[in-house]
CSV table of C-alpha atoms in Angstrom, one decimal:
chain,number,residue,atom,x,y,z
A,213,MET,CA,13.4,-2.0,8.2
A,214,THR,CA,11.6,-3.8,10.4
A,215,GLU,CA,9.9,-7.1,9.7
A,216,ASP,CA,6.6,-5.0,8.7
A,217,SER,CA,7.8,-2.1,7.1
A,218,GLN,CA,10.0,-5.1,4.7
A,219,ARG,CA,6.6,-7.2,4.5
A,220,THR,CA,4.5,-4.2,3.1
A,221,ALA,CA,7.6,-3.1,0.8
A,222,GLY,CA,7.5,-6.7,-0.6
A,223,VAL,CA,3.9,-6.3,-1.6
A,224,GLU,CA,4.2,-2.9,-3.0
A,225,GLY,CA,7.1,-4.4,-5.0
A,226,THR,CA,5.0,-6.6,-6.2
A,227,ARG,CA,2.1,-4.5,-7.2
A,228,VAL,CA,4.1,-2.0,-9.3
A,229,SER,CA,5.2,-5.4,-10.8
A,230,GLN,CA,2.1,-6.8,-11.7
A,231,GLN,CA,0.5,-3.5,-13.0
A,232,GLY,CA,3.7,-1.1,-14.3
A,233,ALA,CA,6.4,-3.5,-15.8
A,234,PRO,CA,5.1,-5.2,-18.9
A,235,LEU,CA,4.3,-8.9,-19.0
A,236,ARG,CA,6.4,-11.1,-20.9
A,237,ILE,CA,5.0,-13.6,-23.0
A,238,GLY,CA,7.3,-16.7,-24.0
A,239,LEU,CA,7.8,-17.0,-27.6
A,240,GLY,CA,6.4,-20.7,-27.8
A,241,ALA,CA,2.8,-19.3,-26.5
A,242,ILE,CA,3.3,-16.6,-29.1
A,243,VAL,CA,3.6,-19.3,-31.9
A,244,ALA,CA,1.3,-21.8,-30.4
A,245,TYR,CA,-1.4,-18.8,-30.7
A,246,ILE,CA,-0.6,-18.1,-34.3
A,247,VAL,CA,-0.5,-21.7,-35.0
A,248,LEU,CA,-3.9,-22.4,-33.6
A,249,ALA,CA,-5.7,-19.4,-34.6
A,250,CYS,CA,-4.4,-20.5,-38.5
A,251,GLY,CA,-5.3,-24.0,-38.1
A,252,LEU,CA,-8.7,-23.5,-36.8
A,253,ALA,CA,-9.6,-20.9,-39.8
A,254,TRP,CA,-8.7,-23.7,-42.2
A,255,LEU,CA,-10.3,-26.2,-40.6
A,256,VAL,CA,-13.7,-23.9,-40.1
A,257,ALA,CA,-13.0,-23.0,-44.3
A,258,LEU,CA,-12.4,-26.7,-44.9
A,259,PRO,CA,-15.8,-27.3,-46.1
A,260,LEU,CA,-15.6,-24.5,-48.2
A,261,TRP,CA,-13.1,-26.2,-50.1
A,262,LEU,CA,-14.7,-29.2,-49.8
A,263,GLY,CA,-18.3,-27.8,-51.8
A,264,ASP,CA,-18.5,-25.0,-54.1
A,265,GLY,CA,-16.5,-22.8,-52.1
A,266,LEU,CA,-17.7,-19.0,-51.8
A,267,ARG,CA,-21.0,-19.8,-53.8
A,268,GLU,CA,-21.9,-22.3,-50.8
A,269,PRO,CA,-24.9,-21.2,-49.0
A,270,TYR,CA,-23.4,-21.4,-45.8
A,271,ALA,CA,-20.1,-19.3,-46.6
A,272,LEU,CA,-21.5,-16.1,-45.2
A,273,PRO,CA,-22.0,-18.4,-41.6
A,274,LEU,CA,-18.7,-20.5,-42.2
A,275,MET,CA,-16.8,-17.3,-42.2
A,276,SER,CA,-18.4,-15.6,-39.3
A,277,VAL,CA,-17.5,-18.7,-37.0
A,278,MET,CA,-13.8,-18.5,-38.5
A,279,MET,CA,-13.9,-14.3,-37.2
A,280,TYR,CA,-14.3,-16.4,-34.0
A,281,MET,CA,-10.8,-18.6,-34.0
A,282,PRO,CA,-8.4,-16.3,-33.1
A,283,ALA,CA,-10.4,-15.7,-29.7
A,284,VAL,CA,-10.8,-19.7,-29.2
A,285,ALA,CA,-7.1,-19.9,-30.1
A,286,VAL,CA,-6.4,-17.3,-27.0
A,287,VAL,CA,-8.5,-18.8,-24.5
A,288,LEU,CA,-6.8,-22.4,-25.3
A,289,VAL,CA,-3.6,-21.0,-25.1
A,290,LEU,CA,-4.3,-19.4,-21.8
A,291,LEU,CA,-5.8,-22.2,-20.0
A,292,VAL,CA,-3.3,-24.5,-21.7
A,293,LEU,CA,0.0,-22.5,-21.4
A,294,ARG,CA,-0.9,-20.2,-18.7
A,295,PRO,CA,1.1,-17.3,-19.9
A,296,ILE,CA,-0.9,-14.6,-17.9
A,297,PRO,CA,-1.4,-15.2,-14.4
A,298,LYS,CA,-5.0,-15.1,-13.6
A,299,GLY,CA,-5.6,-11.9,-12.3
A,300,GLN,CA,-3.8,-9.9,-14.9
A,301,ARG,CA,-5.6,-11.3,-18.1
A,302,LEU,CA,-8.3,-9.1,-18.2
A,303,ARG,CA,-5.9,-6.2,-18.0
A,304,PHE,CA,-3.3,-7.4,-20.4
A,305,LEU,CA,-5.6,-8.8,-23.3
A,306,GLY,CA,-7.1,-5.0,-23.1
A,307,LEU,CA,-10.8,-5.9,-21.8
A,308,TRP,CA,-11.0,-4.3,-18.5
A,309,PRO,CA,-10.9,-1.8,-16.4
A,310,LEU,CA,-12.2,0.7,-19.1
A,311,ARG,CA,-10.2,3.9,-17.1
A,312,PRO,CA,-9.2,5.9,-17.7
A,313,VAL,CA,-12.3,6.2,-19.3
A,314,LYS,CA,-12.0,9.8,-21.2
A,315,ARG,CA,-9.1,8.2,-22.8
A,316,VAL,CA,-10.7,5.0,-24.0
A,317,VAL,CA,-13.9,6.6,-24.8
A,318,TRP,CA,-12.2,9.2,-27.4
A,319,LEU,CA,-10.5,6.8,-29.1
A,320,ILE,CA,-13.4,4.8,-29.3
A,321,VAL,CA,-15.2,7.4,-31.0
A,322,ILE,CA,-12.1,7.9,-33.4
A,323,GLY,CA,-12.1,4.4,-33.7
A,324,LEU,CA,-16.0,4.6,-34.9
A,325,LEU,CA,-15.7,7.7,-37.3
A,326,ALA,CA,-11.6,7.4,-38.7
A,327,PRO,CA,-12.4,4.4,-40.8
A,328,PRO,CA,-15.4,5.3,-43.0
A,329,LEU,CA,-13.5,9.0,-43.5
A,330,LEU,CA,-10.3,6.8,-44.4
A,331,VAL,CA,-12.3,4.4,-46.9
A,332,LEU,CA,-13.7,7.7,-48.4
A,333,ALA,CA,-10.1,9.1,-48.9
A,334,SER,CA,-9.3,5.4,-50.6
A,335,THR,CA,-12.0,5.9,-52.9
A,336,ALA,CA,-11.2,9.4,-54.0
A,337,VAL,CA,-7.6,8.3,-54.3
A,338,ALA,CA,-8.6,5.1,-56.6
A,339,ALA,CA,-10.7,7.9,-59.0
A,340,LEU,CA,-7.9,10.2,-59.2
A,341,CYS,CA,-5.3,7.6,-59.9
A,342,GLY,CA,-7.9,6.4,-62.9
A,343,TRP,CA,-8.5,3.2,-60.7
A,344,LEU,CA,-12.3,4.0,-60.2
A,345,THR,CA,-14.8,5.8,-62.7
A,346,VAL,CA,-17.0,8.2,-61.0
A,347,ASP,CA,-20.3,9.6,-61.2
A,348,LEU,CA,-20.8,12.0,-59.2
A,349,ALA,CA,-24.3,13.6,-60.5
A,350,GLY,CA,-26.2,10.9,-60.8
A,351,PHE,CA,-24.7,8.0,-59.3
A,352,SER,CA,-25.6,5.6,-61.6
A,353,GLY,CA,-23.9,2.5,-60.9
A,354,PHE,CA,-25.1,2.5,-57.8
A,355,THR,CA,-29.0,3.0,-58.8
A,356,GLU,CA,-27.8,0.3,-61.2
A,357,LEU,CA,-26.9,-2.0,-58.3
A,358,LEU,CA,-30.1,-1.1,-56.2
A,359,ALA,CA,-32.7,-1.5,-59.2
A,360,ALA,CA,-30.9,-5.2,-59.9
A,361,LYS,CA,-32.0,-6.4,-56.5
A,362,VAL,CA,-36.0,-5.2,-56.8
A,363,PRO,CA,-38.5,-6.2,-59.2
A,364,ALA,CA,-38.3,-4.7,-62.6
A,365,GLY,CA,-40.6,-1.3,-62.2
A,366,THR,CA,-40.2,-0.5,-58.6
A,367,PRO,CA,-40.1,2.8,-57.7
A,368,LEU,CA,-36.7,3.6,-55.5
A,369,PRO,CA,-35.8,7.1,-53.8
A,370,PRO,CA,-33.0,9.2,-55.0
A,371,ALA,CA,-29.8,7.7,-55.3
A,372,GLY,CA,-28.4,10.6,-52.4
A,373,VAL,CA,-31.3,10.0,-50.3
A,374,LEU,CA,-30.4,6.3,-49.9
A,375,ILE,CA,-26.6,7.3,-49.8
A,376,ALA,CA,-26.9,9.4,-46.6
A,377,ALA,CA,-29.0,6.7,-45.0
A,378,GLN,CA,-26.0,4.1,-45.3
A,379,ALA,CA,-23.9,6.9,-44.7
A,380,ALA,CA,-25.7,7.4,-41.2
A,381,SER,CA,-26.0,4.0,-40.6
A,382,ILE,CA,-22.2,3.0,-41.1
A,383,PRO,CA,-21.0,4.2,-37.1
A,384,VAL,CA,-24.5,2.4,-35.6
A,385,ALA,CA,-23.6,-1.1,-37.8
A,386,ALA,CA,-20.0,-0.5,-36.6
A,387,ALA,CA,-20.7,-0.2,-33.1
A,388,THR,CA,-23.0,-2.8,-33.1
A,389,VAL,CA,-23.0,-6.1,-35.5
A,390,ASN,CA,-20.4,-5.7,-36.9
A,391,ALA,CA,-18.1,-5.1,-33.6
A,392,ILE,CA,-19.7,-8.2,-31.9
A,393,ALA,CA,-18.1,-9.8,-35.2
A,394,ALA,CA,-14.8,-8.1,-35.0
A,395,PHE,CA,-14.5,-9.0,-31.3
A,396,GLY,CA,-13.5,-12.3,-32.1
A,397,GLU,CA,-10.4,-11.3,-34.2
A,398,GLU,CA,-9.6,-8.1,-32.4
A,399,LEU,CA,-9.3,-10.6,-28.7
A,400,GLY,CA,-6.7,-12.2,-30.6
A,401,TRP,CA,-4.6,-9.8,-32.8
A,402,ARG,CA,-4.8,-6.5,-31.0
A,403,GLY,CA,-6.0,-8.4,-27.7
A,404,PHE,CA,-3.3,-10.5,-27.0
A,405,LEU,CA,-0.4,-10.9,-30.6
A,406,VAL,CA,0.5,-6.8,-30.0
A,407,PRO,CA,1.0,-6.9,-26.5
A,408,ALA,CA,2.7,-10.1,-26.5
A,409,LEU,CA,5.0,-9.1,-29.2
A,410,ARG,CA,5.6,-5.4,-27.8
A,411,ARG,CA,8.9,-7.4,-26.1
A,412,TYR,CA,10.5,-7.0,-29.7
A,413,GLY,CA,9.9,-3.2,-30.4
A,414,THR,CA,6.4,-1.4,-31.2
A,415,GLY,CA,7.2,-2.2,-35.1
A,416,VAL,CA,8.1,-5.4,-35.1
A,417,SER,CA,4.9,-6.0,-33.0
A,418,LEU,CA,3.0,-3.9,-35.6
A,419,LEU,CA,4.3,-5.5,-38.6
A,420,ILE,CA,4.3,-9.1,-37.6
A,421,SER,CA,1.1,-9.2,-36.4
A,422,GLY,CA,0.0,-7.4,-39.4
A,423,VAL,CA,1.4,-10.2,-41.6
A,424,VAL,CA,-0.1,-13.0,-39.6
A,425,TRP,CA,-3.8,-11.7,-39.7
A,426,GLY,CA,-3.0,-11.4,-43.6
A,427,LEU,CA,-1.9,-14.6,-43.6
A,428,TRP,CA,-5.0,-16.2,-41.3
A,429,HIS,CA,-7.4,-14.9,-44.1
A,430,ALA,CA,-6.0,-17.2,-46.8
A,431,PRO,CA,-8.2,-20.3,-46.2
A,432,ILE,CA,-11.1,-17.8,-48.0
A,433,ILE,CA,-8.7,-15.5,-50.2
A,434,LEU,CA,-7.5,-18.4,-52.1
A,435,LEU,CA,-11.2,-19.0,-52.6
A,436,GLY,CA,-11.7,-15.5,-54.1
A,437,TYR,CA,-12.8,-13.5,-51.5
A,438,ASP,CA,-11.8,-10.0,-51.5
A,439,PHE,CA,-9.8,-9.6,-54.5
A,440,GLY,CA,-11.5,-12.1,-56.9
A,441,ARG,CA,-7.7,-13.9,-56.9
A,442,THR,CA,-7.6,-17.3,-56.5
A,443,ASP,CA,-3.9,-17.6,-56.1
A,444,VAL,CA,-0.5,-16.0,-54.1
A,445,GLY,CA,-1.3,-13.0,-55.2
A,446,GLY,CA,-4.7,-12.6,-54.1
A,447,VAL,CA,-2.8,-13.9,-50.3
A,448,LEU,CA,-0.2,-10.9,-50.8
A,449,LEU,CA,-2.6,-7.8,-51.4
A,450,MET,CA,-4.5,-9.2,-48.2
A,451,ILE,CA,-1.6,-9.2,-46.3
A,452,GLY,CA,-0.6,-5.7,-47.8
A,453,GLY,CA,-3.5,-4.7,-46.2
A,454,CYS,CA,-3.7,-6.1,-42.8
A,455,VAL,CA,-0.6,-4.9,-42.6
A,456,VAL,CA,-1.5,-0.8,-43.3
A,457,TRP,CA,-4.6,-1.5,-41.4
A,458,GLY,CA,-3.0,-3.5,-38.4
A,459,VAL,CA,-0.6,-0.7,-37.7
A,460,LEU,CA,-3.6,2.1,-37.6
A,461,LEU,CA,-5.4,-0.8,-35.4
A,462,GLY,CA,-3.2,-1.4,-33.4
A,463,TRP,CA,-1.9,2.3,-32.6
A,464,LEU,CA,-5.5,2.4,-31.3
A,465,ARG,CA,-4.8,-0.4,-28.8
A,466,LEU,CA,-0.9,1.2,-27.9
A,467,ARG,CA,-2.6,4.4,-27.1
A,468,SER,CA,-5.4,3.7,-25.4
A,469,ALA,CA,-4.1,0.1,-23.7
A,470,SER,CA,-7.3,-0.8,-24.0
A,471,MET,CA,-8.9,-3.2,-27.4
A,472,TRP,CA,-11.9,-1.6,-27.6
A,473,PRO,CA,-11.3,1.3,-29.8
A,474,ALA,CA,-9.5,-1.5,-32.0
A,475,VAL,CA,-13.0,-3.8,-31.7
A,476,PHE,CA,-15.0,-0.7,-32.9
A,477,ALA,CA,-12.6,0.2,-35.7
A,478,HIS,CA,-12.5,-2.8,-37.1
A,479,GLY,CA,-16.2,-3.0,-37.3
A,480,ALA,CA,-16.0,0.7,-38.8
A,481,LEU,CA,-13.9,-0.9,-41.7
A,482,ASN,CA,-15.9,-3.8,-42.2
A,483,ALA,CA,-18.9,-1.6,-42.1
A,484,SER,CA,-17.7,1.3,-44.9
A,485,ALA,CA,-15.5,-1.5,-47.2
A,486,ALA,CA,-17.9,-1.5,-50.1
A,487,MET,CA,-18.2,2.5,-50.1
A,488,TYR,CA,-16.6,2.8,-53.3
A,489,LEU,CA,-20.2,1.4,-54.8
A,490,TRP,CA,-21.8,4.8,-53.8
A,491,PHE,CA,-19.9,6.6,-56.7
A,492,PHE,CA,-19.0,4.4,-59.9
A,493,ALA,CA,-20.2,4.9,-63.2
A,494,ALA,CA,-22.7,2.6,-64.7
A,495,GLY,CA,-21.0,0.5,-67.3
A,496,THR,CA,-17.8,0.6,-65.8
A,497,SER,CA,-15.4,-2.1,-63.8
A,498,ALA,CA,-12.8,-1.3,-61.3
A,499,ASP,CA,-10.5,-4.1,-59.9
A,500,PRO,CA,-10.6,-4.5,-56.2
A,501,ALA,CA,-7.0,-4.9,-55.7
A,502,LEU,CA,-6.9,-1.4,-56.3
A,503,VAL,CA,-9.9,0.7,-55.0
A,504,LEU,CA,-10.8,-1.5,-52.1
A,505,PRO,CA,-9.7,-0.1,-48.7
A,506,LEU,CA,-7.5,-3.2,-48.0
A,507,GLY,CA,-6.5,-2.4,-52.0
A,508,VAL,CA,-3.1,-0.2,-53.0
A,509,ALA,CA,-5.4,2.5,-52.8
A,510,GLY,CA,-6.0,2.1,-49.1
A,511,TRP,CA,-2.4,1.4,-48.6
A,512,ILE,CA,-1.8,4.9,-49.7
A,513,VAL,CA,-4.3,6.7,-47.7
A,514,GLY,CA,-3.0,4.4,-44.7
A,515,ALA,CA,0.5,4.7,-45.4
A,516,ALA,CA,0.1,8.7,-44.9
A,517,VAL,CA,-2.0,8.4,-41.9
A,518,ILE,CA,1.0,6.3,-40.3
A,519,LEU,CA,3.4,8.6,-41.3
A,520,VAL,CA,1.8,11.5,-39.6
A,521,LEU,CA,1.4,9.3,-36.4
A,522,ILE,CA,5.0,8.8,-36.5
A,523,LEU,CA,6.2,12.2,-37.1
A,524,THR,CA,4.2,13.5,-34.1
A,525,GLY,CA,5.7,10.8,-31.9
A,526,GLN,CA,2.0,8.7,-31.5
A,527,PHE,CA,3.8,5.8,-31.4
A,528,ARG,CA,5.8,6.5,-28.3
A,529,ARG,CA,2.7,7.4,-26.2
A,530,GLN,CA,1.8,4.0,-24.7
A,531,PRO,CA,0.3,4.4,-21.7
A,532,ALA,CA,-1.4,1.7,-19.4
A,533,LEU,CA,-5.0,1.3,-17.9
A,534,ALA,CA,-5.9,2.9,-14.9
A,535,ALA,CA,-4.3,0.7,-11.5
A,536,ASP,CA,-7.1,-1.6,-10.3
A,537,ARG,CA,-9.3,0.2,-6.9
A,538,PRO,CA,-8.5,-1.2,-3.8
A,539,ARG,CA,-11.6,-3.7,-2.8
A,540,THR,CA,-12.0,-3.0,0.7
A,541,LEU,CA,-12.3,0.5,2.3
A,542,PRO,CA,-9.6,1.8,3.9
A,543,ALA,CA,-9.9,1.5,8.2
A,544,PRO,CA,-12.0,4.8,9.6
A,545,PHE,CA,-8.7,5.0,12.7
A,546,PRO,CA,-5.2,3.8,13.3
A,547,GLU,CA,-4.3,0.7,14.8
A,548,PRO,CA,-3.7,0.9,18.2
A,549,VAL,CA,-0.1,1.0,19.2
A,550,ALA,CA,1.2,-2.1,21.5
A,551,GLU,CA,2.4,-0.5,25.1
A,552,ASP,CA,6.3,-1.3,25.6
A,553,PRO,CA,6.6,-1.0,29.8
A,554,GLN,CA,10.6,-0.7,29.1
A,555,ARG,CA,10.1,2.3,27.3
A,556,ALA,CA,12.6,5.1,28.3
A,557,GLY,CA,10.7,7.6,31.3
A,558,ALA,CA,7.8,5.4,31.4
A,559,SER,CA,6.9,3.5,34.6
A,560,PRO,CA,5.1,0.2,34.1
A,561,GLY,CA,1.5,1.5,35.4
A,562,MET,CA,2.0,4.8,33.0
A,563,PRO,CA,0.7,4.4,29.3
A,564,SER,CA,3.6,4.5,26.9
A,565,GLY,CA,4.6,8.3,25.4
A,566,SER,CA,3.2,10.4,28.3
A,567,GLU,CA,5.7,12.2,31.1
A,568,PRO,CA,6.3,11.3,34.4
A,569,GLU,CA,4.5,13.6,36.6
A,570,ARG,CA,6.7,16.0,38.2
A,571,SER,CA,6.2,17.1,42.3
């Protein structure tokens, strides 16, 4: 092999290792990310703990800021510890390139549409199990909620019309405002943590990232957010819900090699989480730990979907994003070959490769 061919082979080998072989993230960088993400979440939530908790007027803005702390943790780890070379960061995080386009786009569509359907299914499970009393004829509970939010005597459209309008708005909200909010979390959980943990196996990666995601919510869960429980039980409920939904969002990430389907799916989940309020009967109450999509009903539906994904081999399909396109155009003509006057059968004044003239 010539020196030029050896150099070419070396470049090709580097390209294969960069784009084909998975990049291994050290345990130190993984631990540093988890500590930073959770520590920053507690720091942002601290004013709520020092004040009146979730009743503070700035509670919602602070929780929105908290959603971006996983992204801040990723940036800090990349800048300080540098576990990923600069040229590979966007690809590793699943931010870019968005190719193959067809696969990424279809999984984004699934991410937008599937979570509301799963939330609807979990509402049905809650009703069938007796955890939620429903009124599918008059939607009395939903009507009562609406009446409490407007001045007395204000005429309201039929509840069915309002429910249909809200249902139609879910994908729009999921793809816009909710996706922007979810991006901060997804860059950390599915963008960095899931692929970083893949060295330990797909199952371990999805389970650990789900547990960490649930624990990360502890500062607001212990204040009564979501489940109304200010004890360890509330945190455990959140961990259970985040493990189930984390596996589903993780499947979107691994199946597409892009974090964007998980971003939109997370946005769709947040946009449809309170869907059960459309159906409950007036004068009844429901335990959020049972009826919410992050509660037991959601666990049942999510576990059924995960089982189907496992049985159909979906977690074994983990393609990579398409290779980078060349940044320069190929040369229109081949490189000229240097003349070799010593070549056998050639005279000093004859172009190499031509035959000597015969008499």
